[in-house]
mmCIF file of C-alpha atoms and ligand atoms in Angstrom:
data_model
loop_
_atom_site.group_PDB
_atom_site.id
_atom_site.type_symbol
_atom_site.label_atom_id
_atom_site.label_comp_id
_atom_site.label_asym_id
_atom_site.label_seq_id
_atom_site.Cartn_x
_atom_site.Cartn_y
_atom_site.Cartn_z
ATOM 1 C CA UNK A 1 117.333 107.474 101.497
ATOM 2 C CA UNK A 2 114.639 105.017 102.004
ATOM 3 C CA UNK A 3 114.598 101.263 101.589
ATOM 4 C CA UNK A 4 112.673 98.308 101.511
ATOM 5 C CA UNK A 5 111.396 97.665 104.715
ATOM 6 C CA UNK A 6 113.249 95.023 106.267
ATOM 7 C CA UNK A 7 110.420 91.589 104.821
ATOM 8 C CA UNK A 8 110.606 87.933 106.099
ATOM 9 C CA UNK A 9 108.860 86.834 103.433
ATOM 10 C CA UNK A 10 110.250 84.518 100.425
ATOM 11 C CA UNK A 11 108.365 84.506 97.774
ATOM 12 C CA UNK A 12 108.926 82.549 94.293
ATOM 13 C CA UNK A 13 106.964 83.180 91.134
ATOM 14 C CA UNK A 14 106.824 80.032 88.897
ATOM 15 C CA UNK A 15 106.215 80.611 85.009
ATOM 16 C CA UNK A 16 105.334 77.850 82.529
ATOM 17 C CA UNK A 17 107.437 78.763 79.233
ATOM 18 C CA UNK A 18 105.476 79.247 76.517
ATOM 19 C CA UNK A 19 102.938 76.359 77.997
ATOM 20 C CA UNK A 20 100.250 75.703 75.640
ATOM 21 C CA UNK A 21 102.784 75.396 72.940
ATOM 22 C CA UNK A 22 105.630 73.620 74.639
ATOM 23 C CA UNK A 23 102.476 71.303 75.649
ATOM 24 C CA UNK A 24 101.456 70.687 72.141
ATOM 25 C CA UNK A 25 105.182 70.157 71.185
ATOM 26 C CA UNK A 26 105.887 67.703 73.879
ATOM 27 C CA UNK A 27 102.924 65.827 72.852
ATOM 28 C CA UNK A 28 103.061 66.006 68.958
ATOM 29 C CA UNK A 29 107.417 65.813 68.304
ATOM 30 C CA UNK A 30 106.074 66.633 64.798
ATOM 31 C CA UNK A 31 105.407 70.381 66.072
ATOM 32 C CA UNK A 32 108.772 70.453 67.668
ATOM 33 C CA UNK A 33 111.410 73.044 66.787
ATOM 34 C CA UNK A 34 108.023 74.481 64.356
ATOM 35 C CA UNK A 35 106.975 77.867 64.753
ATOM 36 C CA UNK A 36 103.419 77.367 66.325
ATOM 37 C CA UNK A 37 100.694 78.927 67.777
ATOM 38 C CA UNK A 38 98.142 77.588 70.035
ATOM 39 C CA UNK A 39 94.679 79.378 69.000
ATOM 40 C CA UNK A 40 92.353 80.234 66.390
ATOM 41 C CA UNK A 41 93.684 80.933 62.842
ATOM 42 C CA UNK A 42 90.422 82.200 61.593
ATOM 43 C CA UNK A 43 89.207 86.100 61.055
ATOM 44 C CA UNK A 44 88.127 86.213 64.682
ATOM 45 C CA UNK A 45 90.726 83.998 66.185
ATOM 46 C CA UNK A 46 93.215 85.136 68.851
ATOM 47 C CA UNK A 47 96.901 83.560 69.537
ATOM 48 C CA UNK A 48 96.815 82.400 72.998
ATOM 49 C CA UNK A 49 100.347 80.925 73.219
ATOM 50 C CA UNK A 50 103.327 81.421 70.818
ATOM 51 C CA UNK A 51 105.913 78.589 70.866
ATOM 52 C CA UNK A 52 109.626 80.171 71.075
ATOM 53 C CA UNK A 53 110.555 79.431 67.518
ATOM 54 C CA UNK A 54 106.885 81.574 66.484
ATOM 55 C CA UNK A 55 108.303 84.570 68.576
ATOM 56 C CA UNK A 56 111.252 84.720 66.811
ATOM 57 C CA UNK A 57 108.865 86.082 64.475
ATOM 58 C CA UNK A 58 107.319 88.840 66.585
ATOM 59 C CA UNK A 59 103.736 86.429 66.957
ATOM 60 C CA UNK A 60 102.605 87.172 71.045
ATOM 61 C CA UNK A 61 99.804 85.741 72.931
ATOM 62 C CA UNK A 62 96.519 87.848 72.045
ATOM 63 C CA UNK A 63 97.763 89.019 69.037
ATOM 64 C CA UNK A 64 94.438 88.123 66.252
ATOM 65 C CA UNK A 65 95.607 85.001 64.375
ATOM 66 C CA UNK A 66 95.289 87.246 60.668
ATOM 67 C CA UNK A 67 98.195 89.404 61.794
ATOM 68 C CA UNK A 68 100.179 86.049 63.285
ATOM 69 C CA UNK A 69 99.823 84.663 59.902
ATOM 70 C CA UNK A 70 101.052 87.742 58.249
ATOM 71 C CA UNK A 71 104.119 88.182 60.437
ATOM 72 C CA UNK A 72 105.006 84.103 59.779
ATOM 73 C CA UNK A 73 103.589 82.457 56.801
ATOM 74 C CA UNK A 74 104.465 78.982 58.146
ATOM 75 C CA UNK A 75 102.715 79.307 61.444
ATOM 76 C CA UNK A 76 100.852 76.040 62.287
ATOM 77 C CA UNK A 77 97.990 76.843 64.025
ATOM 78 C CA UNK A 78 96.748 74.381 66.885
ATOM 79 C CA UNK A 79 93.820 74.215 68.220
ATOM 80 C CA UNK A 80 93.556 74.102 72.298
ATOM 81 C CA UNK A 81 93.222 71.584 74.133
ATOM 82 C CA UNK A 82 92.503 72.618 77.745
ATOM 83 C CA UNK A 83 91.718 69.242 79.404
ATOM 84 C CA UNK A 84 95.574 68.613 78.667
ATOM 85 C CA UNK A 85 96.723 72.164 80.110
ATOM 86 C CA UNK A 86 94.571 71.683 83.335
ATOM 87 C CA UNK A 87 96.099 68.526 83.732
ATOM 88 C CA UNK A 88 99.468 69.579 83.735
ATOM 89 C CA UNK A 89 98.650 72.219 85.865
ATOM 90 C CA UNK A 90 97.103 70.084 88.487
ATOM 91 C CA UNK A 91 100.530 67.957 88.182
ATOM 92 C CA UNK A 92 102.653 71.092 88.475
ATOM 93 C CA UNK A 93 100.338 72.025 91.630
ATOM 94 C CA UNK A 94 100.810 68.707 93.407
ATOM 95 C CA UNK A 95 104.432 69.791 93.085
ATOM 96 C CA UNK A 96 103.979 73.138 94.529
ATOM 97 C CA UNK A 97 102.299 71.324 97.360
ATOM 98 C CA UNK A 98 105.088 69.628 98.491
ATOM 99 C CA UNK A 99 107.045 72.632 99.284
ATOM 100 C CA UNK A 100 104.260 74.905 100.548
ATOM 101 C CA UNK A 101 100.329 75.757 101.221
ATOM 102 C CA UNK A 102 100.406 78.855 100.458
ATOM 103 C CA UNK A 103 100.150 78.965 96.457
ATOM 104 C CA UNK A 104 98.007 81.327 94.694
ATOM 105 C CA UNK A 105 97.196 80.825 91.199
ATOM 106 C CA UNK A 106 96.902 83.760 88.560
ATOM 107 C CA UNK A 107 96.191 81.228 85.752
ATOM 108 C CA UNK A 108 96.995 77.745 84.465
ATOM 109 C CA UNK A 109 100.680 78.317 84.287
ATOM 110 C CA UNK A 110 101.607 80.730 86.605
ATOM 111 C CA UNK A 111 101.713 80.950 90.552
ATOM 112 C CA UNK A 112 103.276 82.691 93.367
ATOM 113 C CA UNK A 113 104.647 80.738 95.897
ATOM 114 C CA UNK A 114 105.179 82.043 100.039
ATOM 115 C CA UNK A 115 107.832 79.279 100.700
ATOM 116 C CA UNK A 116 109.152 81.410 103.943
ATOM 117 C CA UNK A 117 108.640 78.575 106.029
ATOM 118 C CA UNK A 118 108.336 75.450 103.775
ATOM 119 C CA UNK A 119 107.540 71.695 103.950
ATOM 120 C CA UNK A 120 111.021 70.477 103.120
ATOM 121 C CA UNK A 121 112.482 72.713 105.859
ATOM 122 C CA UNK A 122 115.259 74.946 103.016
ATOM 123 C CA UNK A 123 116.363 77.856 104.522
ATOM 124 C CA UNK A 124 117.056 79.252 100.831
ATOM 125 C CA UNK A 125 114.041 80.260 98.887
ATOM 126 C CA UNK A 126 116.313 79.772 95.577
ATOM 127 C CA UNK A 127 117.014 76.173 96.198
ATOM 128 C CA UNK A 128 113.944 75.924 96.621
ATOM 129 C CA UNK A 129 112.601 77.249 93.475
ATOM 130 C CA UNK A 130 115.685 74.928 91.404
ATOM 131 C CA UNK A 131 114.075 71.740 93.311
ATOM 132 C CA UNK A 132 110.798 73.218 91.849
ATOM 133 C CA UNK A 133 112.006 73.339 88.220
ATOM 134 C CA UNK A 134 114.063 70.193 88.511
ATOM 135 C CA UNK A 135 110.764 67.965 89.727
ATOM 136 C CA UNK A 136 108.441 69.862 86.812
ATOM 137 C CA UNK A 137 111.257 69.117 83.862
ATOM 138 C CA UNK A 138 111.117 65.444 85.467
ATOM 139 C CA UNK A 139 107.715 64.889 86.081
ATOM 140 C CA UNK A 140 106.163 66.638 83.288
ATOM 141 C CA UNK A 141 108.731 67.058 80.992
ATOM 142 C CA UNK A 142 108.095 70.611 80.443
ATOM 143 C CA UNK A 143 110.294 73.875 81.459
ATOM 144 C CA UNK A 144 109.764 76.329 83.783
ATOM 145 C CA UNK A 145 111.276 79.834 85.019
ATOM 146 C CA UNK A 146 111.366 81.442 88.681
ATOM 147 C CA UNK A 147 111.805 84.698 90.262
ATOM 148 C CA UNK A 148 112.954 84.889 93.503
ATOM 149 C CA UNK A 149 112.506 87.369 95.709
ATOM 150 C CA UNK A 150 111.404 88.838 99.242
ATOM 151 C CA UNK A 151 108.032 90.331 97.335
ATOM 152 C CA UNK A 152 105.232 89.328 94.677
ATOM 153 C CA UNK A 153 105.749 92.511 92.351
ATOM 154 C CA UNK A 154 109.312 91.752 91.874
ATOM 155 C CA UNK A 155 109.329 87.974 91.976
ATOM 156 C CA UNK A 156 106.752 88.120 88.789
ATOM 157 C CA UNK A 157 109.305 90.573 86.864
ATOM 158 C CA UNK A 158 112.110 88.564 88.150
ATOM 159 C CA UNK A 159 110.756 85.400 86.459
ATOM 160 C CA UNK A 160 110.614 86.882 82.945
ATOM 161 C CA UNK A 161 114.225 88.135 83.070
ATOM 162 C CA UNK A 162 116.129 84.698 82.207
ATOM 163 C CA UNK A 163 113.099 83.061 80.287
ATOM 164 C CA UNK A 164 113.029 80.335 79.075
ATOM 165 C CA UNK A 165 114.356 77.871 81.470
ATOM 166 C CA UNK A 166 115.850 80.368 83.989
ATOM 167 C CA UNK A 167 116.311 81.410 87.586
ATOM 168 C CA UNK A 168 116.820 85.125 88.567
ATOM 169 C CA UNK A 169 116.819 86.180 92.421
ATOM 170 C CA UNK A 170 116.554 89.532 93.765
ATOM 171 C CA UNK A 171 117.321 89.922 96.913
ATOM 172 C CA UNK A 172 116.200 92.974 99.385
ATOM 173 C CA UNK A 173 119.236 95.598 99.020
ATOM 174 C CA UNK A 174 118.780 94.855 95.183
ATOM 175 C CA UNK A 175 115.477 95.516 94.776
ATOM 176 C CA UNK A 176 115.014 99.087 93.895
ATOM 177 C CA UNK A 177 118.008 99.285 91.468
ATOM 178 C CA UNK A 178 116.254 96.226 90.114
ATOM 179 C CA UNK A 179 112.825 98.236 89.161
ATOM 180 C CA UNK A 180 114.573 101.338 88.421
ATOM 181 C CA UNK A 181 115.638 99.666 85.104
ATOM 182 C CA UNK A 182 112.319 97.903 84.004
ATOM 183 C CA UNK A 183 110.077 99.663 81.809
ATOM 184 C CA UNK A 184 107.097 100.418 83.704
ATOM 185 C CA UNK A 185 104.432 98.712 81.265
ATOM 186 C CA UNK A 186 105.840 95.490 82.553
ATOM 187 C CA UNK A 187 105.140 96.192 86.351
ATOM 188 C CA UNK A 188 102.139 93.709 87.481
ATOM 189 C CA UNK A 189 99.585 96.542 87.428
ATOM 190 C CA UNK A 190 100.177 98.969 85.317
ATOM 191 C CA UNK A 191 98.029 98.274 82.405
ATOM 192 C CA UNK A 192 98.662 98.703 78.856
ATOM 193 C CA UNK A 193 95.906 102.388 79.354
ATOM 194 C CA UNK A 194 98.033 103.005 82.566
ATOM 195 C CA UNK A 195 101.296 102.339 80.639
ATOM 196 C CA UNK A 196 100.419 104.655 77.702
ATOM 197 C CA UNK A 197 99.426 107.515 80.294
ATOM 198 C CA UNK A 198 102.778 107.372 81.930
ATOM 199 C CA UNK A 199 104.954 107.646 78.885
ATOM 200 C CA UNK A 200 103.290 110.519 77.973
ATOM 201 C CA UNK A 201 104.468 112.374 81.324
ATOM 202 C CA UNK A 202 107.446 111.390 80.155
ATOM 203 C CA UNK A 203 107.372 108.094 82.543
ATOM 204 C CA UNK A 204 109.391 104.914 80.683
ATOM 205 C CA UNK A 205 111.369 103.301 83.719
ATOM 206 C CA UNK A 206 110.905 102.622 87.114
ATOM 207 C CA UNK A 207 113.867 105.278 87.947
ATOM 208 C CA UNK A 208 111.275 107.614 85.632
ATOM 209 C CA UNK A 209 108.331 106.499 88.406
ATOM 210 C CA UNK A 210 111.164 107.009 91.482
ATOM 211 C CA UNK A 211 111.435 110.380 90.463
ATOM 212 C CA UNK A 212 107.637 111.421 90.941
ATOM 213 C CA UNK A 213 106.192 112.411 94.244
ATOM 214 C CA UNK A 214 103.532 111.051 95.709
ATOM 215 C CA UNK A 215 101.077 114.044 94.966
ATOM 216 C CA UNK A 216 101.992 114.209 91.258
ATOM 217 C CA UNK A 217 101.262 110.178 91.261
ATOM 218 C CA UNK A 218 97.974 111.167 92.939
ATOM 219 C CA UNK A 219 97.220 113.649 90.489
ATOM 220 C CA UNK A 220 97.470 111.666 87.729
ATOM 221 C CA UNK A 221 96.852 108.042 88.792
ATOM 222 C CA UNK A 222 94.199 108.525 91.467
ATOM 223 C CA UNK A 223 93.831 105.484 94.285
ATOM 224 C CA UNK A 224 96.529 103.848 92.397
ATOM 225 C CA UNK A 225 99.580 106.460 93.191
ATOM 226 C CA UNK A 226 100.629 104.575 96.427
ATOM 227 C CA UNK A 227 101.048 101.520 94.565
ATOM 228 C CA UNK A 228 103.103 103.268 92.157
ATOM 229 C CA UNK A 229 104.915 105.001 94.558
ATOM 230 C CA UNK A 230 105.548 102.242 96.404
ATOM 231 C CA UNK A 231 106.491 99.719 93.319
ATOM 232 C CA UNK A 232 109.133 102.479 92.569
ATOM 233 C CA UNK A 233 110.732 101.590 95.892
ATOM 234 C CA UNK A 234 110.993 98.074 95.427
ATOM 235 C CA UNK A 235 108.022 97.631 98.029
ATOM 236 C CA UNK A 236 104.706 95.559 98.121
ATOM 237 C CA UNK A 237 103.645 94.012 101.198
ATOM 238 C CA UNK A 238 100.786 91.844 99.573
ATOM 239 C CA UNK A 239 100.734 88.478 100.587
ATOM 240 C CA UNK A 240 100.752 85.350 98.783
ATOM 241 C CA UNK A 241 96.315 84.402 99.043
ATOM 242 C CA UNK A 242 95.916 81.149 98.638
ATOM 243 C CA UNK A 243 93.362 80.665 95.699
ATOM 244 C CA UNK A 244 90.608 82.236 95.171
ATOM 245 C CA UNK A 245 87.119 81.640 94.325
ATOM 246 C CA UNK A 246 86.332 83.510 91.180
ATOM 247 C CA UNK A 247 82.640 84.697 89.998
ATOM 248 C CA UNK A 248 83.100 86.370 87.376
ATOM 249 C CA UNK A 249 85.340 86.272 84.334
ATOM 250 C CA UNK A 250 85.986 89.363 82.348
ATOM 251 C CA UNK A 251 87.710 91.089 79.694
ATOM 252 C CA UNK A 252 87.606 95.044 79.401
ATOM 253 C CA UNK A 253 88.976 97.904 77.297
ATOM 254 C CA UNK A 254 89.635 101.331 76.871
ATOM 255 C CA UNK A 255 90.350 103.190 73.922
ATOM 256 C CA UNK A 256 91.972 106.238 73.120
ATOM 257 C CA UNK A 257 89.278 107.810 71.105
ATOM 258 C CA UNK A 258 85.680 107.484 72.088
ATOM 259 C CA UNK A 259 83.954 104.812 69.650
ATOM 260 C CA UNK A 260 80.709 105.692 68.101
ATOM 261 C CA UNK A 261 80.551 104.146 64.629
ATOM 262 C CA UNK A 262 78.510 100.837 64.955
ATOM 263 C CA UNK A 263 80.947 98.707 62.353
ATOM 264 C CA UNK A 264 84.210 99.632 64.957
ATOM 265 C CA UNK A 265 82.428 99.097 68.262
ATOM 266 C CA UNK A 266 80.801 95.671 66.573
ATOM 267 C CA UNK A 267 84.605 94.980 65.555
ATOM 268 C CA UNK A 268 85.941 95.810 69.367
ATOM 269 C CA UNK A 269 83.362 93.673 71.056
ATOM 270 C CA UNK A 270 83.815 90.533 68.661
ATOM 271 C CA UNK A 271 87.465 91.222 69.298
ATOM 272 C CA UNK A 272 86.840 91.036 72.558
ATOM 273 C CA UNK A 273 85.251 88.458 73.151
ATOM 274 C CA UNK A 274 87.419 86.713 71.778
ATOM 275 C CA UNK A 275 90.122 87.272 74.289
ATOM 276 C CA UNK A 276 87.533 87.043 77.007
ATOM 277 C CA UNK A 277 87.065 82.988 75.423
ATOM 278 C CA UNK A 278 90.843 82.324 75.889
ATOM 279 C CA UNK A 279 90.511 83.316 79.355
ATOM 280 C CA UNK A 280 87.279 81.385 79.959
ATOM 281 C CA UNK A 281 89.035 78.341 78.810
ATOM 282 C CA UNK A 282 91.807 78.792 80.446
ATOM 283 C CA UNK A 283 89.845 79.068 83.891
ATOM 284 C CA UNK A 284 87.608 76.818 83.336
ATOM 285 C CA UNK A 285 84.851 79.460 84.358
ATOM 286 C CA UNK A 286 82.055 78.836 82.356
ATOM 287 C CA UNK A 287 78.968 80.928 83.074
ATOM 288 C CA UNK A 288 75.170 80.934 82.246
ATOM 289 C CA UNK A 289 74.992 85.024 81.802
ATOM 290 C CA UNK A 290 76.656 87.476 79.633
ATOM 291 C CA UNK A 291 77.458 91.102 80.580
ATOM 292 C CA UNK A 292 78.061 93.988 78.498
ATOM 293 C CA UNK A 293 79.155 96.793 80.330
ATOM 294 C CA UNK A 294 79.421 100.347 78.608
ATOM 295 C CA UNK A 295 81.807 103.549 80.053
ATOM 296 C CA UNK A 296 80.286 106.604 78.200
ATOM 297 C CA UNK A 297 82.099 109.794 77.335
ATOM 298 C CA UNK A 298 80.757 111.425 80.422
ATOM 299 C CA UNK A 299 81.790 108.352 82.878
ATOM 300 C CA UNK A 300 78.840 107.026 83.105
ATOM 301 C CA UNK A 301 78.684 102.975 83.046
ATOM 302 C CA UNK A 302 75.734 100.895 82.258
ATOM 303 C CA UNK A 303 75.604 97.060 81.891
ATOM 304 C CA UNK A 304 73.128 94.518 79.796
ATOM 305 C CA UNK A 305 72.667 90.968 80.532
ATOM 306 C CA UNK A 306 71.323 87.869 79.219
ATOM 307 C CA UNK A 307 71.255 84.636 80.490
ATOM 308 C CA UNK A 308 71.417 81.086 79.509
ATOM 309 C CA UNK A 309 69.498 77.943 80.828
ATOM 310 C CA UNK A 310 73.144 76.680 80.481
ATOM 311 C CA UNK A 311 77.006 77.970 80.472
ATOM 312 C CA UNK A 312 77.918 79.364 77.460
ATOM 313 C CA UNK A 313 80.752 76.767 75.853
ATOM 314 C CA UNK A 314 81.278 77.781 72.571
ATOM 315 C CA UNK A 315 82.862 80.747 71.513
ATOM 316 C CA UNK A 316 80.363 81.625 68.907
ATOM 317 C CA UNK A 317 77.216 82.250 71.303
ATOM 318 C CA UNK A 318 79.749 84.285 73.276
ATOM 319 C CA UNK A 319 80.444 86.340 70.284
ATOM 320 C CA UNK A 320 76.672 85.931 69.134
ATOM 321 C CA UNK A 321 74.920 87.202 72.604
ATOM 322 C CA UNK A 322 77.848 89.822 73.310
ATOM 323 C CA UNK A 323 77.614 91.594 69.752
ATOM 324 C CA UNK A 324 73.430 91.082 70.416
ATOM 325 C CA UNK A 325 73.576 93.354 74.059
ATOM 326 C CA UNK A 326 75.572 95.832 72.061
ATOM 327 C CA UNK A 327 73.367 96.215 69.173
ATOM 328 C CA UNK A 328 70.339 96.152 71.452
ATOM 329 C CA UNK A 329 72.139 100.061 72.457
ATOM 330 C CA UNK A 330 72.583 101.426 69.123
ATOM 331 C CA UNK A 331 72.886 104.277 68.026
ATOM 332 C CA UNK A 332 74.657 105.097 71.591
ATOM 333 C CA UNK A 333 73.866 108.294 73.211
ATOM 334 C CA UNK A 334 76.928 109.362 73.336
ATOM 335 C CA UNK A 335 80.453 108.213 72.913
ATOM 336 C CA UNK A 336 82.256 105.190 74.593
ATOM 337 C CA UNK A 337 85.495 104.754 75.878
ATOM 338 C CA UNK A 338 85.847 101.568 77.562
ATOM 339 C CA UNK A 339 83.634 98.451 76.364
ATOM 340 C CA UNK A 340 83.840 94.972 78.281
ATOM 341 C CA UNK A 341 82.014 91.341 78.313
ATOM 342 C CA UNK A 342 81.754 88.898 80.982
ATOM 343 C CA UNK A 343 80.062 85.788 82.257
ATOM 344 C CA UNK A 344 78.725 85.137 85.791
ATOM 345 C CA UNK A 345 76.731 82.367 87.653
ATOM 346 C CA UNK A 346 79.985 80.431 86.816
ATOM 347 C CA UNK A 347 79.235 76.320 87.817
ATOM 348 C CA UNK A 348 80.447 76.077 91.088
ATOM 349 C CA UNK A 349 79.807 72.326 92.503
ATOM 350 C CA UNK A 350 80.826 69.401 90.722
ATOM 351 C CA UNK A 351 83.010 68.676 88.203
ATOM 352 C CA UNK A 352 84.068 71.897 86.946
ATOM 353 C CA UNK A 353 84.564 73.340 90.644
ATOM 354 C CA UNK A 354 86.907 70.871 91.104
ATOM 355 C CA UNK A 355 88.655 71.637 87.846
ATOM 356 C CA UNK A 356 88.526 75.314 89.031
ATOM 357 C CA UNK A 357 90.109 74.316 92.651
ATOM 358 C CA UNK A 358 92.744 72.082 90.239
ATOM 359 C CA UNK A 359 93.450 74.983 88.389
ATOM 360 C CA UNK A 360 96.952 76.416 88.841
HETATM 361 MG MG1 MG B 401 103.910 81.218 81.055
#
């Protein structure tokens, strides 16, 4: 039997709950204990944060706002307000700081943590992740969850399991029994595509994923099979990066049937940029050019840009100049199957860098 090579490393995974919305809440006591959603309520809008009491009624982040309504007639809807969230998150930072260096950012709210040798000189990585959560609840008055654990992919799952408000810790002997229960789609890196793929080779659970040898993984899941492979063992030797400088932000999709009819891939790409706004605010990326890119039928990819004097900032000309590159292509020679928008030349001095560098 194998097992997880023997690891140094601690690593904690911190997890805002629900932060947008517990945000709004804490700020507005009106909103609290109220289902509400933080996001657009309009035809085009997109949830980007459910508060607890909303996901009671089955309303998730990226869900369109139409179908949020629809699943909770009292939803309020509240509009963002990202100079609050990157505040927070600079707050929640500083506290990070305290305990380690080594902290690398995968949005506003979340972070993994390398606290193997830390600041305050704890031996255990799970007192230090309760210190963590203690100082946020007191300094920002917000909750938070951790995961625990001697790797990233199984300190991020490990931080969902007791949410909101919770601790879980996996230690090294536990890890494999610990992925063999989790569906896959919820491994870091398995994509929603990726997800769908597996289940139909009859792949559900990580034990499912165990069972697979490496050359059937490599069949079906190309350069990603060792990371599959691997996951299934409990093992990821990434390392925590400290945070990185981003160029580009981007939203992509694939779909199960190639698209051809104009009205559906007009519908996709306004849907999509919609999601790819949430994430712009979110980072604080704001770019001067906008990127279609197109995967035919055959493979093939192509891309079509235009650029702005300035960053795009309203969600609108995102819309606008993504659903403008797309028509520009019509009628497509042949059918798509994945469609995606970006913007590069993000700002990168000034202000906004420094929001960027703030950024958790
Ligand atoms: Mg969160």
């Amino acid at each position: 039997m194998e097992s997880p090579p023997p690891s140094p490393r601690k690593i904690i995974h911190i997890d805002m709950d629900a932060f947008y919305a517990s945000v709004e809440q804490r700020d507005d006591p009106t909103l609290r204990g109220k289902a509400i959603a933080v996001g657009g309520g309009g035809p085009r809008g997109v949830v980007a944060t459910a508060s607890y009491e909303a996901r009671v009624f089955g309303v998730r982040s990226a869900m369109p706002g139409a179908r949020a309504r629809r699943l909770c007639p009292d939803l309020i809807f509240v509009t963002p307000r990202f100079d609050a969230y990157r505040a927070v998150s600079a707050q929640v930072r500083e506290i990070f700081s305290r305990f380690t260096d080594i902290i690398q950012p995968l949005s506003l709210d979340e972070a993994y943590l390398d606290v193997t040798e830390n600041k305050a000189g704890i031996t255990s990585a799970t007192r230090v992740a309760e210190e963590i959560r203690r100082l946020i609840r007191e300094e920002t008055g917000l909750t938070a969850s951790a995961g625990v654990s001697y790797n990233k992919l199984i300190a991020k799952l490990a931080s969902d399991q007791n949410k909101p408000d919770g601790l879980c810790v996996v230690r090294p002997q536990e890890g494999e029994a610990f992925i063999a229960k989790m569906p896959v789609r919820r491994i870091h890196g398995v994509g929603p595509v990726t997800a769908r793929r597996m289940q139909a080779l009859g792949i559900e659970t990580g034990a499912d994923l165990r069972a697979r040898d490496l050359l059937f993984l490599q069949t079906h899941f190309g350069s990603s099979a060792l990371f599959y492979y691997r996951a299934a063992r409990g093992e990821d030797d990434r390392p925590v990066h400290e945070r990185q400088e981003r160029k580009s932000v981007s939203v992509e999709d694939t779909f199960f049937d190639d698209l051809t009819e104009e009205a559906r891939l007009v519908e996709e790409i306004a849907r999509i940029a919609a999601n790819l706004w949430v994430r712009i605010e979110k980072s604080g990326g704001y770019g001067r050019t906008v990127v279609l890119k197109i995967k035919f039928a055959d493979f093939r990819i192509i891309t079509r840009s235009r650029s702005f004097p300035a960053p795009v900032r309203s969600a609108d000309l995102l819309a606008q100049s993504g659903c403008a590159l797309l028509r520009a292509q019509l009628p497509l020679r042949m059918g798509a199957r994945l469609l995606g928008l970006g913007v590069h030349n993000l700002e990168g001095d000034g202000e906004e860098g420094d929001q960027l560098a703030l950024a958790l």
